[in-house]
Amino acid sequence: MTPIRPLSYTLLAAVLGAAAASEPQTPLVAQQRPIQADNILSKSLVNTDKLQDSIKIENLVTHAKELYGIAQLSEPEYGHPTRVIGSEGHSGTLEYIYSALERLGGYYNLSKQPFPAVLGKVYESRLVIGHEVPESALPMSLTPPTANREPVYGDLVLVENEGCNASDYPANVTGNIAFILRGTCSFGAKSELAGKAGAVAAIVYNYESGGVSGTLENPTPNHVATFGLSGKDAEPILEKLKAGEVVDSIAYIDSEVKQIQTTNIIAQTVEGDPDNCVMLGGHSDSVSEGPGINDDGSGSLTLLEVATQLSNFTVNNCVRFAWWAGEEEGLLGSDYYVEVLPKEENQKIRLFMDYDMMGSPNFAYQIYNATNTANPVGSEELRDLYVDWYTKQGLNYTFIPFDGRSDYDAFIRHGIPGGGIATGAEGVKTEEEEAMFGGRAGEWYDPCYHQLCDDVGNVNSTAWLVNTKLVAHSVATFALSFEGFPERSDRTTLDAHEKSAKYHGHRLIL
């Protein structure tokens, strides 16, 4: 079937421009729509079974086809479908979601939250060490280019310790290429220190045999062009450097790092106790490499369908849906939302549920292993809700690390209980999981993760429908009552030593 392309995408630029110019940086609209009494009387109180029954795979698939059509709007600029922030495909995605919510008869208070985001593109790169071109060499996300976007030449200089202090960088690193061990501090900190020491480029090598694919996060003027390198490729180089041998290198990166404006979309029920909100979110953007129909079209469309069906019911507690922008660039939208949230608004969010990648083709039913010991109290009760639902359906499930890889991270760091479910990304399915869920052991859960082939055919309809029903159950449960769920504490931050992570989004940060 030819993808359907929604109309009037050019309208979004004007809408976002006006929002950025005039709308305060707050998560919710200031004015509420009046509640129509006849609408309330005709609706029943939300019921989990009825809300789950309203979820139809046909609706989800229709949305997915339309979303792919929207991703194709980016083809003139990118040469392929994508919904990366700053693209026509992402602008169209935002309009598609917002317009669908507007058609729900004033059931939700809607707002757009514009914020500054950093977008990076690597157009070309190459690293030569001695006479070899290491296969594992990858430019870091948000790396600046080499000087004048030309190759730079220098000897590799071994940095002491893990390169987290200025004193670790020898004087002879000036004009040369810093060779830095991964660990302790962020990749961005290492790149900045290398730049301040006068290095023309930096290589961060792994302490494990595998490669390093990370991000420098927030750009600074002192960042230098930075590569990641596997421990396996680094080992013979280290032996030479420690033996006093000279190892020359050529580094080349042609890249662009720029700041743009993008937008979160927030929808909160007009009804329900505004001081006790259940919140859930997915991200509206994809990576630049593809259309992102599973990652995270499946999650964002799950939210849209649940929000649509919920509008047929009344609620006791407010329900707040969020579509985050810039997740693929480092959880930018959710970070911004939580960071600017006033303390009194933070306290109104009883919990946050993250829904990212609901239908991986080689799926496992995955639950974030969020415990109260390591996270805000209430996280474990949410985890157990998912466990109970899968068990009741006679379905297997598995726990996965709660390690900062998706948009729940900012909520946890700011004292808000959180959790969620997923179906797997670039991880490899085990033989045990094949017995539990079917599919193919030894292959990625999503073989098209962050690739052009993440299209409509890349979503498993069985997993998508099952998980959308579970999302509906989670919403209905807390929209009805928080009975038995822990009260929020007054704490709105977690100390760094209590909540640290190697990931911030899908990329490593240290």
Coordinates of C-alpha atoms in Angstrom, one line a residue, residues 10 20 22-23 39 57 88 126 134 137 191 197 218 249 309 439 463 498:
T10 CA 4.1 23.6 6.4
A20 CA 9.0 29.6 20.6
S22 CA 5.5 33.7 22.8
E23 CA 5.0 30.5 24.9
N39 CA -19.9 14.6 27.6
I57 CA -4.0 -3.6 15.8
E88 CA 10.6 17.7 7.6
R126 CA 38.8 8.1 8.8
P134 CA 41.3 0.0 12.5
A137 CA 37.3 3.3 14.9
S191 CA 37.8 15.5 24.7
A197 CA 46.1 20.5 26.3
N218 CA 27.0 19.1 25.4
S249 CA 48.4 8.7 13.2
Q309 CA -9.3 5.5 23.4
G439 CA 12.1 -15.8 17.3
A463 CA 4.2 -7.8 20.4
E498 CA 23.1 7.0 44.2

